[in-house]
């Protein structure tokens, strides 16, 4: 029998780090294993956060450090490829009015740094880098994790927060099929990509707060301006959808950037104006999907390891935060209820099942968020007559936007949950109430 309950978190991305915060606040011991040599690494990506996520950040004591690093988006325009404005929407203002704060864009590296540095020193010492998960063994009494450097770690359960190509998910599948090769399980590559994305950061080049899109057939652009840097996202429809994970080389990056050279970003800038000044770039396929099996025995998945969206609407990270909230609420309650503080394998399986069922149910917005982000990607890339008509001529009407907010976006935001074991004043106050 175990003497203390301990969670092994795999992955020190934003969701793994938030899980560390939540477990610390829940009084549950943990160790976090990250493959990279450093938690903070420069990448060209940005992340937009919404007010529902700020409520959780506030509970964890991160919000005051975080907010000054970001830029609130306040102006949206849609352009055609030849620079014609065909829509000026009030989407950012509506979010602010309804939920208390507009969307805020962050440099991903700074977001990670803030989350990491807000952890108390005792927790930071439990975050270990250079630890690539290699194998997981489950026993009746607990779980053993081994890493590529030969180190091993014992714990009560594993949270796999190791991203889209999750090794935890892969090992879980192996264990499941070893027991029964005919068992229904997710495929090795459970996500499908229909688009790829070239993204990058550059020194600020226009007024902060712009969040624009450029639409055309098969290709689209998003442009965001922050206080000190800007970001663009160049979306390209793949010749055909794939479940394989493509890796792109420098030549392919340059070639795709060339295809977008004359695309506008706002009223004055074009992609080719900024390309020579990029501080970082990345080219990746945009996987989409929700994994069927989120847990097995003492192993459970959160974040991109169990669901993956296109980047439109910025919902991937925001949903990962909700995974952590729902899982930790249920887990903490069961740990507290268990006399020795160590739930057994059967109890953990129930916790994980309840977590997954909740996240996939209409109680949460996960499944509609997946649909909505994919819908926006297809609308912006005019992926067929239906999407072109919808994006170019129908969604531009303010009455249609009213409808989308009233019945789609706002109810999804309102459903978001907070950690039920951390009392905090409600600081995100808009016209619409939070459900929880
Ligand atoms: C360009 C871009 C823009 C985006 N914009 C937004 C946005 O505006 N809003 C939003 O909500 N979402 C956005 N997303 C999505 C968001 O970035 C992801 O949903 C989020 O990063 C998921 O976090 P994660 O911690 O689950 O996974 P990751 O961020 O992928 O982190 C996984 C971590 O696990 C580590 N790891 C991997 N394998 C192992 C192993 N074997 N052992 C140990 N560690 C391992 C990795 O090194 C990494 O640190 C964007 C994504 C991209 C690509």
mmCIF file with all atom_site columns, N, CA and C in Angstrom, residues 32 46-47 62 94 104 109 140 164 166 168 171 189 196 200 217 225 228 233 236 243 258-259 355 359 388 406:
data_model
loop_
_atom_site.group_PDB
_atom_site.id
_atom_site.type_symbol
_atom_site.label_atom_id
_atom_site.label_alt_id
_atom_site.label_comp_id
_atom_site.label_asym_id
_atom_site.label_entity_id
_atom_site.label_seq_id
_atom_site.pdbx_PDB_ins_code
_atom_site.Cartn_x
_atom_site.Cartn_y
_atom_site.Cartn_z
_atom_site.occupancy
_atom_site.B_iso_or_equiv
_atom_site.pdbx_formal_charge
_atom_site.auth_seq_id
_atom_site.auth_comp_id
_atom_site.auth_asym_id
_atom_site.auth_atom_id
_atom_site.pdbx_PDB_model_num
ATOM 1  N N  . UNK A 1 32  ? 7.117   16.650 -12.216 1.00 0.00 ? 32  UNK A N  1
ATOM 2  C CA . UNK A 1 32  ? 6.829   16.908 -13.638 1.00 0.00 ? 32  UNK A CA 1
ATOM 3  C C  . UNK A 1 32  ? 8.082   16.583 -14.441 1.00 0.00 ? 32  UNK A C  1
ATOM 4  N N  . UNK A 1 46  ? 2.129   32.615 -30.634 1.00 0.00 ? 46  UNK A N  1
ATOM 5  C CA . UNK A 1 46  ? 1.394   33.401 -29.640 1.00 0.00 ? 46  UNK A CA 1
ATOM 6  C C  . UNK A 1 46  ? 0.271   32.523 -29.101 1.00 0.00 ? 46  UNK A C  1
ATOM 7  N N  . UNK A 1 47  ? -0.333  32.967 -27.993 1.00 0.00 ? 47  UNK A N  1
ATOM 8  C CA . UNK A 1 47  ? -1.522  32.274 -27.480 1.00 0.00 ? 47  UNK A CA 1
ATOM 9  C C  . UNK A 1 47  ? -2.509  33.333 -27.007 1.00 0.00 ? 47  UNK A C  1
ATOM 10 N N  . UNK A 1 62  ? -1.659  33.776 -10.803 1.00 0.00 ? 62  UNK A N  1
ATOM 11 C CA . UNK A 1 62  ? -0.787  34.063 -11.954 1.00 0.00 ? 62  UNK A CA 1
ATOM 12 C C  . UNK A 1 62  ? -1.250  35.332 -12.684 1.00 0.00 ? 62  UNK A C  1
ATOM 13 N N  . UNK A 1 94  ? -17.521 42.479 -28.010 1.00 0.00 ? 94  UNK A N  1
ATOM 14 C CA . UNK A 1 94  ? -18.633 41.688 -27.463 1.00 0.00 ? 94  UNK A CA 1
ATOM 15 C C  . UNK A 1 94  ? -18.145 40.767 -26.352 1.00 0.00 ? 94  UNK A C  1
ATOM 16 N N  . UNK A 1 104 ? -6.922  38.369 -24.892 1.00 0.00 ? 104 UNK A N  1
ATOM 17 C CA . UNK A 1 104 ? -5.586  38.966 -24.739 1.00 0.00 ? 104 UNK A CA 1
ATOM 18 C C  . UNK A 1 104 ? -4.567  38.037 -25.397 1.00 0.00 ? 104 UNK A C  1
ATOM 19 N N  . UNK A 1 109 ? 6.209   32.116 -25.253 1.00 0.00 ? 109 UNK A N  1
ATOM 20 C CA . UNK A 1 109 ? 7.364   31.961 -24.364 1.00 0.00 ? 109 UNK A CA 1
ATOM 21 C C  . UNK A 1 109 ? 7.141   32.723 -23.058 1.00 0.00 ? 109 UNK A C  1
ATOM 22 N N  . UNK A 1 140 ? -0.360  -3.005 -9.250  1.00 0.00 ? 140 UNK A N  1
ATOM 23 C CA . UNK A 1 140 ? -1.558  -2.873 -8.413  1.00 0.00 ? 140 UNK A CA 1
ATOM 24 C C  . UNK A 1 140 ? -1.425  -1.687 -7.477  1.00 0.00 ? 140 UNK A C  1
ATOM 25 N N  . UNK A 1 164 ? 0.584   16.973 -28.784 1.00 0.00 ? 164 UNK A N  1
ATOM 26 C CA . UNK A 1 164 ? -0.136  16.342 -29.886 1.00 0.00 ? 164 UNK A CA 1
ATOM 27 C C  . UNK A 1 164 ? 0.415   14.953 -30.252 1.00 0.00 ? 164 UNK A C  1
ATOM 28 N N  . UNK A 1 166 ? 1.769   12.809 -28.225 1.00 0.00 ? 166 UNK A N  1
ATOM 29 C CA . UNK A 1 166 ? 1.923   12.238 -26.881 1.00 0.00 ? 166 UNK A CA 1
ATOM 30 C C  . UNK A 1 166 ? 2.484   10.808 -26.813 1.00 0.00 ? 166 UNK A C  1
ATOM 31 N N  . UNK A 1 168 ? 2.767   9.400  -23.923 1.00 0.00 ? 168 UNK A N  1
ATOM 32 C CA . UNK A 1 168 ? 1.894   8.771  -22.917 1.00 0.00 ? 168 UNK A CA 1
ATOM 33 C C  . UNK A 1 168 ? 0.715   8.079  -23.614 1.00 0.00 ? 168 UNK A C  1
ATOM 34 N N  . UNK A 1 171 ? 1.918   4.950  -25.292 1.00 0.00 ? 171 UNK A N  1
ATOM 35 C CA . UNK A 1 171 ? 2.174   3.840  -24.370 1.00 0.00 ? 171 UNK A CA 1
ATOM 36 C C  . UNK A 1 171 ? 0.867   3.265  -23.824 1.00 0.00 ? 171 UNK A C  1
ATOM 37 N N  . UNK A 1 189 ? -2.218  7.262  -34.926 1.00 0.00 ? 189 UNK A N  1
ATOM 38 C CA . UNK A 1 189 ? -2.261  8.710  -35.228 1.00 0.00 ? 189 UNK A CA 1
ATOM 39 C C  . UNK A 1 189 ? -3.738  9.114  -35.214 1.00 0.00 ? 189 UNK A C  1
ATOM 40 N N  . UNK A 1 196 ? -2.143  23.165 -43.131 1.00 0.00 ? 196 UNK A N  1
ATOM 41 C CA . UNK A 1 196 ? -0.878  23.377 -42.429 1.00 0.00 ? 196 UNK A CA 1
ATOM 42 C C  . UNK A 1 196 ? -0.752  24.861 -42.129 1.00 0.00 ? 196 UNK A C  1
ATOM 43 N N  . UNK A 1 200 ? 4.742   32.885 -37.202 1.00 0.00 ? 200 UNK A N  1
ATOM 44 C CA . UNK A 1 200 ? 5.987   33.530 -36.811 1.00 0.00 ? 200 UNK A CA 1
ATOM 45 C C  . UNK A 1 200 ? 5.760   34.828 -36.080 1.00 0.00 ? 200 UNK A C  1
ATOM 46 N N  . UNK A 1 217 ? -9.282  31.547 -51.422 1.00 0.00 ? 217 UNK A N  1
ATOM 47 C CA . UNK A 1 217 ? -9.541  30.141 -51.653 1.00 0.00 ? 217 UNK A CA 1
ATOM 48 C C  . UNK A 1 217 ? -8.301  29.285 -51.362 1.00 0.00 ? 217 UNK A C  1
ATOM 49 N N  . UNK A 1 225 ? -1.345  42.207 -33.610 1.00 0.00 ? 225 UNK A N  1
ATOM 50 C CA . UNK A 1 225 ? -0.295  43.139 -33.192 1.00 0.00 ? 225 UNK A CA 1
ATOM 51 C C  . UNK A 1 225 ? -0.317  43.297 -31.681 1.00 0.00 ? 225 UNK A C  1
ATOM 52 N N  . UNK A 1 228 ? 4.908   44.879 -28.126 1.00 0.00 ? 228 UNK A N  1
ATOM 53 C CA . UNK A 1 228 ? 6.316   44.883 -28.559 1.00 0.00 ? 228 UNK A CA 1
ATOM 54 C C  . UNK A 1 228 ? 6.582   43.990 -29.766 1.00 0.00 ? 228 UNK A C  1
ATOM 55 N N  . UNK A 1 233 ? -0.082  34.219 -38.980 1.00 0.00 ? 233 UNK A N  1
ATOM 56 C CA . UNK A 1 233 ? -0.402  32.809 -39.150 1.00 0.00 ? 233 UNK A CA 1
ATOM 57 C C  . UNK A 1 233 ? -0.848  32.638 -40.597 1.00 0.00 ? 233 UNK A C  1
ATOM 58 N N  . UNK A 1 236 ? -2.629  27.091 -45.040 1.00 0.00 ? 236 UNK A N  1
ATOM 59 C CA . UNK A 1 236 ? -2.558  26.540 -46.387 1.00 0.00 ? 236 UNK A CA 1
ATOM 60 C C  . UNK A 1 236 ? -3.264  25.185 -46.400 1.00 0.00 ? 236 UNK A C  1
ATOM 61 N N  . UNK A 1 243 ? -3.400  11.704 -41.789 1.00 0.00 ? 243 UNK A N  1
ATOM 62 C CA . UNK A 1 243 ? -3.202  11.445 -40.362 1.00 0.00 ? 243 UNK A CA 1
ATOM 63 C C  . UNK A 1 243 ? -1.711  11.305 -40.072 1.00 0.00 ? 243 UNK A C  1
ATOM 64 N N  . UNK A 1 258 ? 6.942   32.313 -49.657 1.00 0.00 ? 258 UNK A N  1
ATOM 65 C CA . UNK A 1 258 ? 6.926   32.959 -50.971 1.00 0.00 ? 258 UNK A CA 1
ATOM 66 C C  . UNK A 1 258 ? 5.532   32.972 -51.576 1.00 0.00 ? 258 UNK A C  1
ATOM 67 N N  . UNK A 1 259 ? 4.773   31.902 -51.354 1.00 0.00 ? 259 UNK A N  1
ATOM 68 C CA . UNK A 1 259 ? 3.405   31.831 -51.899 1.00 0.00 ? 259 UNK A CA 1
ATOM 69 C C  . UNK A 1 259 ? 2.497   32.877 -51.249 1.00 0.00 ? 259 UNK A C  1
ATOM 70 N N  . UNK A 1 355 ? -14.180 12.419 -15.283 1.00 0.00 ? 355 UNK A N  1
ATOM 71 C CA . UNK A 1 355 ? -13.517 13.577 -15.922 1.00 0.00 ? 355 UNK A CA 1
ATOM 72 C C  . UNK A 1 355 ? -13.770 13.571 -17.434 1.00 0.00 ? 355 UNK A C  1
ATOM 73 N N  . UNK A 1 359 ? -16.035 16.239 -19.614 1.00 0.00 ? 359 UNK A N  1
ATOM 74 C CA . UNK A 1 359 ? -15.421 17.085 -20.637 1.00 0.00 ? 359 UNK A CA 1
ATOM 75 C C  . UNK A 1 359 ? -16.068 16.876 -22.008 1.00 0.00 ? 359 UNK A C  1
ATOM 76 N N  . UNK A 1 388 ? -17.512 29.702 -48.434 1.00 0.00 ? 388 UNK A N  1
ATOM 77 C CA . UNK A 1 388 ? -17.240 31.003 -49.055 1.00 0.00 ? 388 UNK A CA 1
ATOM 78 C C  . UNK A 1 388 ? -18.449 31.930 -48.876 1.00 0.00 ? 388 UNK A C  1
ATOM 79 N N  . UNK A 1 406 ? -24.883 34.897 -29.333 1.00 0.00 ? 406 UNK A N  1
ATOM 80 C CA . UNK A 1 406 ? -25.963 34.557 -28.406 1.00 0.00 ? 406 UNK A CA 1
ATOM 81 C C  . UNK A 1 406 ? -26.097 33.050 -28.195 1.00 0.00 ? 406 UNK A C  1
#
